[in-house]
């Protein structure tokens, strides 16, 4: 039985075992995309590369048989760079959006597609939980947001954008009117306190997310009531005060304390706050004359100077966000600032390195070519719960929002342009882990195609990495047609033989192929 060392750890394996087998025995994780236990290793993706000392190069661990005395490197910087390059080559030929364009352009990065699908399915409690994961004041923003998400909606290229803002307002209003409005669970109290200066959208959002993370928060504001610019700069016609009051009341119900009629710089100083609290978040809105003097913070042409990733100021333990740090005055951007700053403040209070909120890895299709939106529509027409009806026009009722039926009908217009397997896609996961850059290697962009003929599964060739796993699965299962490689060289693609449909090729093992597919190329139309 041969012995080898991986990362200076010795292990003995059976004759015929691979380096990947040996790594598994040592519980060393090596990324794989084209490998599936029980099937032949095709060594096509090259993501499982390792370096064997003495061979002068890299080998795929999934297909390299162990030789006695091998010395293997699986996690050196040189190996990581080789894997990163392999991932970037795969990404150069990848056509798909990990995250829908609507979510990408939302300043709060709310998972809009998921909310819409939950509304369409009548899962309103799940929908409000999805919304509040990223937006602390959805009923407010559902009325005053300038809707950048709708400008990015891909459906607009066909007829009209999905009414995302009204759908968000609908689910938030339903929740506020319920007997038990949604209150997410809070982590155990951690004994740390945060002073938040300014009870506007940024301050309220920061208090909400910090409280969920287990910290005690006190909002200080010079006004009698919380709300900041939402209360004192937005008209009652645009934003009814009872809606604002109800959403603020939910934040206070979590345990957030509000101390009004308290002007920092007069009643309390910055030194007082830094002494009495473990961290401070400054969210005072647009800076007024004389404001920077009491704060002791560095300011520039856009307001308080911060680290744009972490929201840190020049004072240790003091963070800032919202209109106090930027010229573009958007309530949705302020709410996003509060959420993101809360991540950094939590890291600071927990003694971790302050890195700020993690940015989700994403690839973009970009601007559609002529005829491609029609392919989205054609695919949607064969997907359950997707409607091809035009946007709901409810001018007479818009002040009152959607009815239940209107909301479900409008939600059904979403084309599901986000990836159906974004959470489990290995390409996305490893690209994030290895810091791969999607645009490093520029290849000719494929034409977008969706093949929706199968009743349960949708196939997007632009996301296929030609790993061949589905081909092996269909062959082993004895599918009459199955799948095969079509074409030559760079043009090779996985398809059903003789130009037949996916429905004809995957009659018995569609679910196994979906499970094995390392990207979103093969996915269920609707999650079970």
Coordinates of C-alpha atoms in Angstrom, one line a residue:
X1 CA 0.0 0.0 0.0
X2 CA 1.6 3.3 -1.1
X3 CA 2.3 6.2 1.3
X4 CA 2.4 9.8 0.4
X5 CA 2.4 13.2 2.1
X6 CA 0.0 16.0 1.4
X7 CA 0.9 19.4 2.9
X8 CA 3.5 17.6 5.1
X9 CA 0.9 15.1 6.4
X10 CA 1.5 11.4 5.7
X11 CA -1.2 9.0 4.7
X12 CA -1.4 5.4 3.4
X13 CA -3.9 4.5 0.7
X14 CA -5.0 1.4 -1.2
X15 CA -3.4 0.6 -4.5
X16 CA -5.1 2.5 -7.3
X17 CA -6.3 5.3 -5.1
X18 CA -6.0 8.9 -6.4
X19 CA -4.5 11.9 -4.7
X20 CA -8.1 13.2 -4.2
X21 CA -8.9 9.9 -2.3
X22 CA -5.8 10.4 -0.2
X23 CA -6.8 14.0 0.6
X24 CA -10.2 12.9 1.7
X25 CA -8.7 10.4 4.1
X26 CA -6.8 13.3 5.7
X27 CA -9.9 15.5 5.6
X28 CA -8.2 17.9 3.3
X29 CA -10.7 19.6 1.1
X30 CA -9.8 19.9 -2.6
X31 CA -12.3 21.7 -4.9
X32 CA -13.8 19.6 -7.6
X33 CA -16.4 20.4 -10.4
X34 CA -16.1 17.6 -13.0
X35 CA -15.7 14.8 -10.5
X36 CA -18.5 12.6 -9.1
X37 CA -17.8 9.5 -7.0
X38 CA -18.7 6.3 -8.8
X39 CA -18.0 7.8 -12.2
X40 CA -14.9 8.1 -14.4
X41 CA -12.7 11.2 -13.7
X42 CA -12.7 13.3 -16.9
X43 CA -10.2 15.8 -15.5
X44 CA -11.7 18.6 -17.6
X45 CA -12.2 21.5 -15.2
X46 CA -8.7 21.6 -13.7
X47 CA -10.0 23.1 -10.5
X48 CA -8.7 20.2 -8.4
X49 CA -5.1 20.8 -9.4
X50 CA -2.3 20.0 -6.9
X51 CA 1.5 20.2 -7.2
X52 CA 3.5 17.0 -7.0
X53 CA 7.1 17.8 -6.1
X54 CA 9.6 16.4 -8.6
X55 CA 7.1 16.4 -11.5
X56 CA 7.7 20.0 -12.4
X57 CA 4.0 21.0 -12.7
X58 CA 0.4 20.5 -11.7
X59 CA -1.8 17.4 -11.9
X60 CA -5.5 16.9 -11.5
X61 CA -5.9 15.2 -8.1
X62 CA -9.1 13.4 -9.2
X63 CA -7.4 11.4 -11.9
X64 CA -3.8 11.1 -10.7
X65 CA -3.0 7.7 -9.1
X66 CA -0.9 7.8 -6.0
X67 CA 2.7 6.6 -6.2
X68 CA 4.6 5.6 -3.1
X69 CA 6.7 8.5 -1.8
X70 CA 4.8 11.3 -3.5
X71 CA 5.0 14.7 -1.8
X72 CA 2.0 16.8 -2.7
X73 CA 1.1 20.5 -2.2
X74 CA -2.6 21.2 -2.0
X75 CA -2.9 24.6 -0.5
X76 CA 0.2 26.7 -1.4
X77 CA -0.2 30.1 -3.0
X78 CA 1.1 28.6 -6.3
X79 CA -1.6 26.0 -6.3
X80 CA -4.3 28.6 -5.4
X81 CA -3.1 30.7 -8.3
X82 CA -3.4 27.7 -10.7
X83 CA -6.9 27.0 -9.5
X84 CA -7.9 30.6 -9.8
X85 CA -6.7 30.6 -13.4
X86 CA -8.7 27.5 -14.1
X87 CA -11.8 29.1 -12.6
X88 CA -11.3 32.3 -14.6
X89 CA -11.0 30.3 -17.8
X90 CA -14.4 28.6 -17.0
X91 CA -15.9 32.0 -16.2
X92 CA -14.7 33.5 -19.5
X93 CA -17.2 31.2 -21.3
X94 CA -20.0 31.5 -18.7
X95 CA -23.2 33.2 -19.7
X96 CA -25.6 33.9 -16.8
X97 CA -26.5 36.2 -14.0
X98 CA -25.8 34.7 -10.5
X99 CA -27.9 37.6 -9.1
X100 CA -30.8 39.1 -11.0
X101 CA -30.3 42.6 -12.4
X102 CA -33.0 44.0 -10.1
X103 CA -31.1 42.8 -7.0
X104 CA -27.8 44.0 -8.3
X105 CA -29.1 47.6 -8.7
X106 CA -31.0 47.6 -5.4
X107 CA -28.7 49.7 -3.1
X108 CA -29.7 47.4 -0.2
X109 CA -29.1 44.3 -2.4
X110 CA -32.4 42.8 -1.4
X111 CA -33.2 39.4 -2.8
X112 CA -36.0 40.7 -5.0
X113 CA -36.5 37.6 -7.2
X114 CA -37.0 35.4 -4.1
X115 CA -39.5 37.8 -2.6
X116 CA -41.4 37.8 -5.8
X117 CA -41.5 34.0 -6.1
X118 CA -42.7 33.8 -2.5
X119 CA -45.5 36.3 -3.2
X120 CA -46.5 34.3 -6.3
X121 CA -46.7 31.2 -4.2
X122 CA -48.7 32.9 -1.4
X123 CA -45.9 32.6 1.1
X124 CA -46.2 36.1 2.5
X125 CA -44.6 35.3 5.9
X126 CA -41.5 34.0 4.1
X127 CA -41.6 37.0 1.8
X128 CA -41.5 39.6 4.6
X129 CA -38.6 37.7 6.2
X130 CA -36.8 37.9 2.9
X131 CA -37.4 41.6 2.6
X132 CA -36.4 42.4 6.2
X133 CA -33.2 40.5 5.8
X134 CA -32.0 43.6 3.9
X135 CA -34.5 46.3 4.3
X136 CA -35.6 47.4 7.8
X137 CA -38.3 49.8 6.6
X138 CA -40.1 48.1 3.6
X139 CA -43.5 49.7 4.0
X140 CA -41.8 53.1 4.0
X141 CA -39.5 52.4 1.0
X142 CA -42.4 50.8 -0.8
X143 CA -43.9 54.3 -1.0
X144 CA -40.9 56.6 -1.6
X145 CA -38.2 54.5 -3.2
X146 CA -37.1 55.8 -6.7
X147 CA -37.2 52.2 -7.9
X148 CA -33.7 51.7 -9.5
X149 CA -34.5 47.9 -9.5
X150 CA -37.4 48.4 -11.9
X151 CA -35.2 50.4 -14.3
X152 CA -32.9 47.3 -14.4
X153 CA -35.7 44.7 -14.7
X154 CA -35.2 42.6 -17.8
X155 CA -38.9 42.2 -18.4
X156 CA -38.9 45.9 -19.4
X157 CA -37.1 45.0 -22.6
X158 CA -40.2 43.0 -23.6
X159 CA -43.2 45.0 -22.3
X160 CA -42.9 46.7 -18.8
X161 CA -40.9 46.1 -15.7
X162 CA -42.3 44.1 -12.9
X163 CA -43.9 46.4 -10.2
X164 CA -41.2 45.5 -7.7
X165 CA -41.8 48.5 -5.4
X166 CA -45.5 47.9 -5.1
X167 CA -45.0 44.2 -4.4
X168 CA -42.5 45.1 -1.6
X169 CA -45.1 47.6 -0.3
X170 CA -47.8 45.0 -0.5
X171 CA -46.1 42.3 1.5
X172 CA -44.9 44.9 4.1
X173 CA -48.4 46.4 4.5
X174 CA -50.0 43.0 4.9
X175 CA -47.5 42.3 7.6
X176 CA -48.1 45.6 9.4
X177 CA -51.9 44.9 9.3
X178 CA -51.6 41.4 10.7
X179 CA -52.2 40.5 14.4
X180 CA -48.5 39.5 14.8
X181 CA -46.2 41.5 12.6
X182 CA -42.9 39.8 11.7
X183 CA -40.2 40.1 14.3
X184 CA -37.0 38.2 13.5
X185 CA -35.2 36.4 16.3
X186 CA -32.4 38.3 18.1
X187 CA -29.1 36.7 19.1
X188 CA -28.4 36.5 22.8
X189 CA -27.4 39.8 24.4
X190 CA -23.6 40.4 24.2
X191 CA -23.3 43.1 26.8
X192 CA -22.1 45.7 24.4
X193 CA -23.9 49.1 23.8
X194 CA -24.0 51.2 20.7
X195 CA -25.0 54.9 20.5
X196 CA -26.6 55.9 17.2
X197 CA -26.7 59.6 16.5
X198 CA -29.7 60.4 14.3
X199 CA -32.9 58.4 14.1
X200 CA -33.5 58.7 10.4
X201 CA -33.4 55.8 7.9
X202 CA -29.7 55.0 8.3
X203 CA -29.9 55.2 12.1
X204 CA -33.0 53.1 12.3
X205 CA -31.6 50.4 10.0
X206 CA -28.4 50.2 11.9
X207 CA -30.3 49.9 15.2
X208 CA -32.5 47.2 13.7
X209 CA -29.6 45.0 12.5
X210 CA -27.3 45.6 15.5
X211 CA -30.1 44.6 17.8
X212 CA -30.7 41.4 15.8
X213 CA -27.0 40.7 16.3
X214 CA -27.3 40.9 20.1
X215 CA -26.2 44.5 20.8
X216 CA -28.1 47.1 22.9
X217 CA -28.8 50.3 20.9
X218 CA -29.9 53.8 21.9
X219 CA -31.0 56.2 19.2
X220 CA -30.3 59.9 20.0
X221 CA -32.1 62.6 18.0
X222 CA -32.7 66.3 18.4
X223 CA -36.4 65.9 17.4
X224 CA -39.2 64.7 19.6
X225 CA -40.0 61.7 17.4
X226 CA -37.9 59.2 15.4
X227 CA -37.8 59.2 11.6
X228 CA -35.5 62.0 10.6
X229 CA -36.0 63.1 7.1
X230 CA -38.7 60.5 6.6
X231 CA -40.8 62.4 9.1
X232 CA -39.7 66.0 8.6
X233 CA -38.8 66.2 4.9
X234 CA -41.2 63.8 3.2
X235 CA -44.8 64.9 2.7
X236 CA -47.7 63.1 4.5
X237 CA -49.2 62.5 1.1
X238 CA -46.1 60.5 0.0
X239 CA -45.6 58.8 3.3
X240 CA -48.5 58.5 5.8
X241 CA -47.2 59.0 9.3
X242 CA -49.1 56.0 10.6
X243 CA -47.0 53.7 8.3
X244 CA -43.8 55.3 9.5
X245 CA -44.9 55.0 13.1
X246 CA -45.8 51.4 12.8
X247 CA -42.4 50.4 11.3
X248 CA -40.5 52.4 13.9
X249 CA -42.6 50.8 16.7
X250 CA -41.5 47.3 15.4
X251 CA -37.9 48.4 15.7
X252 CA -38.4 49.6 19.2
X253 CA -40.3 46.4 20.1
X254 CA -37.0 44.5 19.4
X255 CA -35.5 46.5 22.3
X256 CA -34.1 49.6 20.7
X257 CA -34.3 52.7 22.9
X258 CA -35.1 56.2 21.6
X259 CA -34.0 59.3 23.3
X260 CA -35.5 62.3 21.6
X261 CA -34.9 66.1 22.0
X262 CA -31.2 65.3 22.7
X263 CA -28.8 67.3 20.5
X264 CA -25.4 65.8 20.5
X265 CA -22.8 68.6 20.9
X266 CA -25.1 70.4 23.4
X267 CA -26.7 67.8 25.8
X268 CA -24.0 65.2 25.2
X269 CA -20.6 65.4 23.5
X270 CA -18.9 62.9 21.3
X271 CA -16.5 62.2 24.2
X272 CA -19.5 61.4 26.4
X273 CA -20.8 58.9 23.8
X274 CA -17.4 57.2 23.3
X275 CA -17.0 56.9 27.1
X276 CA -20.5 55.6 27.8
X277 CA -20.9 53.3 24.8
X278 CA -18.8 50.7 23.1
X279 CA -19.3 52.1 19.6
X280 CA -20.9 55.1 18.0
X281 CA -22.7 55.3 14.6
X282 CA -23.2 58.8 13.3
X283 CA -26.3 59.1 11.0
X284 CA -27.2 62.8 11.4
X285 CA -28.3 63.3 7.8
X286 CA -27.0 66.2 5.7
X287 CA -24.4 68.0 7.7
X288 CA -25.4 71.4 9.1
X289 CA -23.2 74.4 9.7
X290 CA -21.1 73.7 12.8
X291 CA -21.9 70.0 12.9
X292 CA -18.4 68.7 12.2
X293 CA -17.0 70.8 15.1
X294 CA -18.6 68.8 17.9
X295 CA -18.1 65.5 16.2
X296 CA -14.3 65.7 15.9
X297 CA -14.6 63.8 12.6
X298 CA -12.7 64.4 9.4
X299 CA -14.9 65.9 6.7
X300 CA -14.6 66.3 3.0
X301 CA -16.8 67.7 0.1
X302 CA -19.3 64.8 0.4
X303 CA -19.6 65.0 4.2
X304 CA -17.9 62.8 6.9
X305 CA -14.9 61.0 5.5
X306 CA -15.2 57.2 6.0
X307 CA -13.7 54.0 4.7
X308 CA -16.3 53.2 2.0
X309 CA -16.1 49.5 2.7
X310 CA -16.3 49.5 6.5
X311 CA -17.9 52.9 7.3
X312 CA -15.0 53.6 9.8
X313 CA -14.2 57.2 10.6
X314 CA -10.9 58.7 11.8
X315 CA -12.0 58.0 15.4
X316 CA -11.6 54.5 16.7
X317 CA -15.0 52.9 17.4
X318 CA -16.9 55.6 15.5
X319 CA -18.7 54.8 12.3
X320 CA -20.8 57.0 10.0
X321 CA -23.3 56.6 7.1
X322 CA -26.3 57.9 5.3
X323 CA -26.7 61.4 4.0
X324 CA -23.9 62.5 6.4
X325 CA -21.3 60.8 4.1
X326 CA -22.6 61.2 0.6
X327 CA -24.2 63.7 -1.7
X328 CA -26.8 61.4 -3.3
X329 CA -29.7 61.6 -0.8
X330 CA -31.7 58.4 -1.2
X331 CA -33.6 56.8 1.7
X332 CA -33.0 53.4 0.3
X333 CA -29.2 54.1 0.1
X334 CA -29.3 55.4 3.7
X335 CA -31.1 52.2 4.9
X336 CA -28.4 50.1 3.0
X337 CA -25.7 52.2 4.8
X338 CA -27.2 51.4 8.2
X339 CA -27.4 47.7 7.4
X340 CA -23.8 47.5 6.1
X341 CA -22.4 49.7 8.8
X342 CA -24.0 47.3 11.4
X343 CA -21.9 44.5 10.0
X344 CA -18.7 46.5 10.6
X345 CA -19.8 47.6 14.0
X346 CA -20.6 44.0 14.9
X347 CA -17.1 42.9 13.8
X348 CA -15.5 45.7 15.8
X349 CA -17.5 44.9 19.0
X350 CA -16.8 41.2 18.6
X351 CA -13.0 41.8 18.3
X352 CA -12.8 40.5 14.8
X353 CA -11.0 42.1 11.9
X354 CA -13.2 44.9 10.4
X355 CA -13.7 43.9 6.8
X356 CA -17.3 45.2 6.2
X357 CA -20.1 43.4 4.5
X358 CA -19.2 40.5 2.2
X359 CA -19.9 41.3 -1.4
X360 CA -21.7 38.4 -3.2
X361 CA -19.9 37.0 -6.2
X362 CA -21.8 37.7 -9.4
X363 CA -21.5 37.3 -13.2
X364 CA -23.5 39.3 -15.6
X365 CA -25.0 38.6 -19.0
X366 CA -25.0 42.3 -19.6
X367 CA -27.0 44.0 -22.3
X368 CA -29.1 41.5 -24.3
X369 CA -28.5 41.0 -28.0
X370 CA -31.3 41.3 -30.5
X371 CA -33.7 38.4 -30.1
X372 CA -32.5 37.3 -26.7
X373 CA -35.3 38.7 -24.7
X374 CA -37.7 36.6 -26.8
X375 CA -35.7 33.5 -25.6
X376 CA -36.2 34.6 -22.0
X377 CA -39.9 35.0 -22.7
X378 CA -40.1 31.7 -24.6
X379 CA -38.5 29.9 -21.7
X380 CA -40.8 31.7 -19.2
X381 CA -43.9 30.6 -21.1
X382 CA -43.1 27.0 -20.3
X383 CA -42.2 27.6 -16.7
X384 CA -44.9 27.1 -14.1
X385 CA -46.3 30.3 -12.5
X386 CA -44.8 32.7 -15.0
X387 CA -47.3 35.0 -16.7
X388 CA -47.0 36.7 -20.0
X389 CA -49.7 39.2 -19.2
X390 CA -48.8 42.9 -19.2
X391 CA -48.0 44.9 -16.1
X392 CA -50.9 45.5 -13.7
X393 CA -52.3 49.0 -14.1
X394 CA -54.0 50.1 -10.9
X395 CA -54.0 53.9 -11.0
X396 CA -57.3 54.1 -9.1
X397 CA -56.0 51.9 -6.3
X398 CA -52.3 52.7 -6.3
X399 CA -52.6 54.8 -3.2
X400 CA -53.9 51.6 -1.5
X401 CA -51.5 49.2 -3.0
X402 CA -52.2 45.8 -4.7
X403 CA -55.0 43.5 -3.8
X404 CA -54.1 39.9 -3.1
X405 CA -55.0 38.8 -6.6
X406 CA -53.2 41.7 -8.3
X407 CA -50.1 41.0 -6.2
X408 CA -50.0 37.3 -7.2
X409 CA -50.7 38.2 -10.9
X410 CA -47.9 40.8 -11.0
X411 CA -45.4 38.6 -9.1
X412 CA -46.1 35.9 -11.8
X413 CA -44.6 38.2 -14.4
X414 CA -41.0 37.8 -13.1
X415 CA -38.8 36.0 -15.7
X416 CA -36.5 34.4 -13.1
X417 CA -33.3 35.8 -14.6
X418 CA -31.4 35.1 -11.5
X419 CA -29.7 31.7 -11.3
X420 CA -31.8 28.9 -10.1
X421 CA -28.8 27.3 -8.3
X422 CA -26.9 30.3 -7.1
X423 CA -26.7 29.0 -3.6
X424 CA -25.3 25.6 -4.6
X425 CA -23.3 26.5 -7.8
X426 CA -19.8 25.2 -7.4
X427 CA -18.4 27.6 -9.9
X428 CA -19.7 30.6 -8.0
X429 CA -18.7 29.2 -4.6
X430 CA -15.1 28.5 -5.7
X431 CA -14.8 31.7 -7.7
X432 CA -15.6 33.6 -4.5
X433 CA -13.3 31.4 -2.3
X434 CA -10.3 31.9 -4.7
X435 CA -11.0 35.5 -5.7
X436 CA -11.5 34.7 -9.4
X437 CA -12.2 37.6 -11.7
X438 CA -15.0 36.9 -14.3
X439 CA -13.5 39.3 -16.8
X440 CA -9.9 38.3 -16.7
X441 CA -10.0 36.3 -19.9
X442 CA -12.3 37.8 -22.5
X443 CA -13.9 35.4 -24.8
X444 CA -16.5 35.8 -27.4
X445 CA -19.9 36.0 -25.6
X446 CA -22.2 33.1 -26.3
X447 CA -25.8 33.7 -27.4
X448 CA -28.3 33.3 -24.6
X449 CA -30.4 30.1 -24.9
X450 CA -32.9 28.4 -22.6
X451 CA -34.2 25.0 -23.4
X452 CA -37.4 24.5 -21.4
X453 CA -39.1 21.6 -23.1
X454 CA -38.7 19.3 -20.1
X455 CA -41.7 19.5 -17.7
X456 CA -39.5 19.9 -14.6
X457 CA -36.0 20.9 -15.8
X458 CA -34.6 23.8 -17.7
X459 CA -31.2 23.7 -19.5
X460 CA -29.1 26.7 -20.2
X461 CA -26.1 25.8 -22.4
X462 CA -24.4 29.1 -21.6
X463 CA -23.8 27.9 -18.1
X464 CA -22.4 24.5 -19.0
X465 CA -18.7 23.8 -18.4
X466 CA -18.7 20.6 -20.4
X467 CA -17.8 18.4 -17.4
X468 CA -19.6 15.4 -18.9
X469 CA -21.2 14.2 -15.7
X470 CA -24.7 14.3 -17.1
X471 CA -23.5 12.3 -20.1
X472 CA -22.1 9.6 -17.8
X473 CA -25.2 9.5 -15.7
X474 CA -27.6 9.1 -18.6
X475 CA -25.4 6.4 -20.2
X476 CA -25.1 4.4 -17.0
X477 CA -28.9 4.7 -16.4
X478 CA -29.6 3.4 -19.9
X479 CA -31.5 6.5 -21.2
X480 CA -32.7 5.8 -24.7
X481 CA -31.2 9.1 -26.1
X482 CA -29.5 10.6 -23.1
X483 CA -26.9 13.4 -23.6
X484 CA -23.7 13.6 -25.5
X485 CA -21.0 16.0 -26.6
X486 CA -21.9 17.8 -29.9
X487 CA -19.3 19.7 -32.0
X488 CA -15.6 20.0 -32.0
X489 CA -12.9 22.0 -30.2
X490 CA -14.1 25.2 -28.6
X491 CA -17.5 24.7 -30.0
X492 CA -18.2 21.4 -28.2
X493 CA -21.4 21.4 -26.2
X494 CA -23.6 19.0 -24.3
X495 CA -26.8 18.3 -26.1
X496 CA -29.3 15.5 -26.9
X497 CA -28.3 13.4 -29.9
X498 CA -29.9 13.9 -33.3
X499 CA -31.1 17.4 -32.4
X500 CA -33.8 16.0 -30.1
X501 CA -35.2 17.9 -27.1
X502 CA -34.1 17.8 -23.5
X503 CA -37.5 16.3 -22.6
X504 CA -36.6 13.3 -24.9
X505 CA -33.1 13.0 -23.6
X506 CA -33.9 13.1 -19.9
X507 CA -36.8 10.8 -19.2
X508 CA -35.4 8.8 -16.3
X509 CA -32.6 10.5 -14.5
X510 CA -33.3 14.2 -14.8
X511 CA -33.2 14.8 -11.1
X512 CA -29.8 13.0 -10.8
X513 CA -28.4 15.2 -13.6
X514 CA -29.6 18.3 -11.9
X515 CA -28.1 17.2 -8.6
X516 CA -24.7 16.4 -10.3
X517 CA -24.5 19.6 -12.4
X518 CA -21.8 21.8 -10.8
X519 CA -23.4 25.0 -12.2
X520 CA -26.9 26.2 -12.9
X521 CA -26.9 24.7 -16.4
X522 CA -29.3 22.0 -15.5
X523 CA -31.8 23.2 -12.8
X524 CA -35.4 22.5 -11.7
X525 CA -37.8 25.1 -13.0
X526 CA -39.4 25.4 -9.6
X527 CA -37.8 24.4 -6.3
X528 CA -39.6 21.7 -4.5

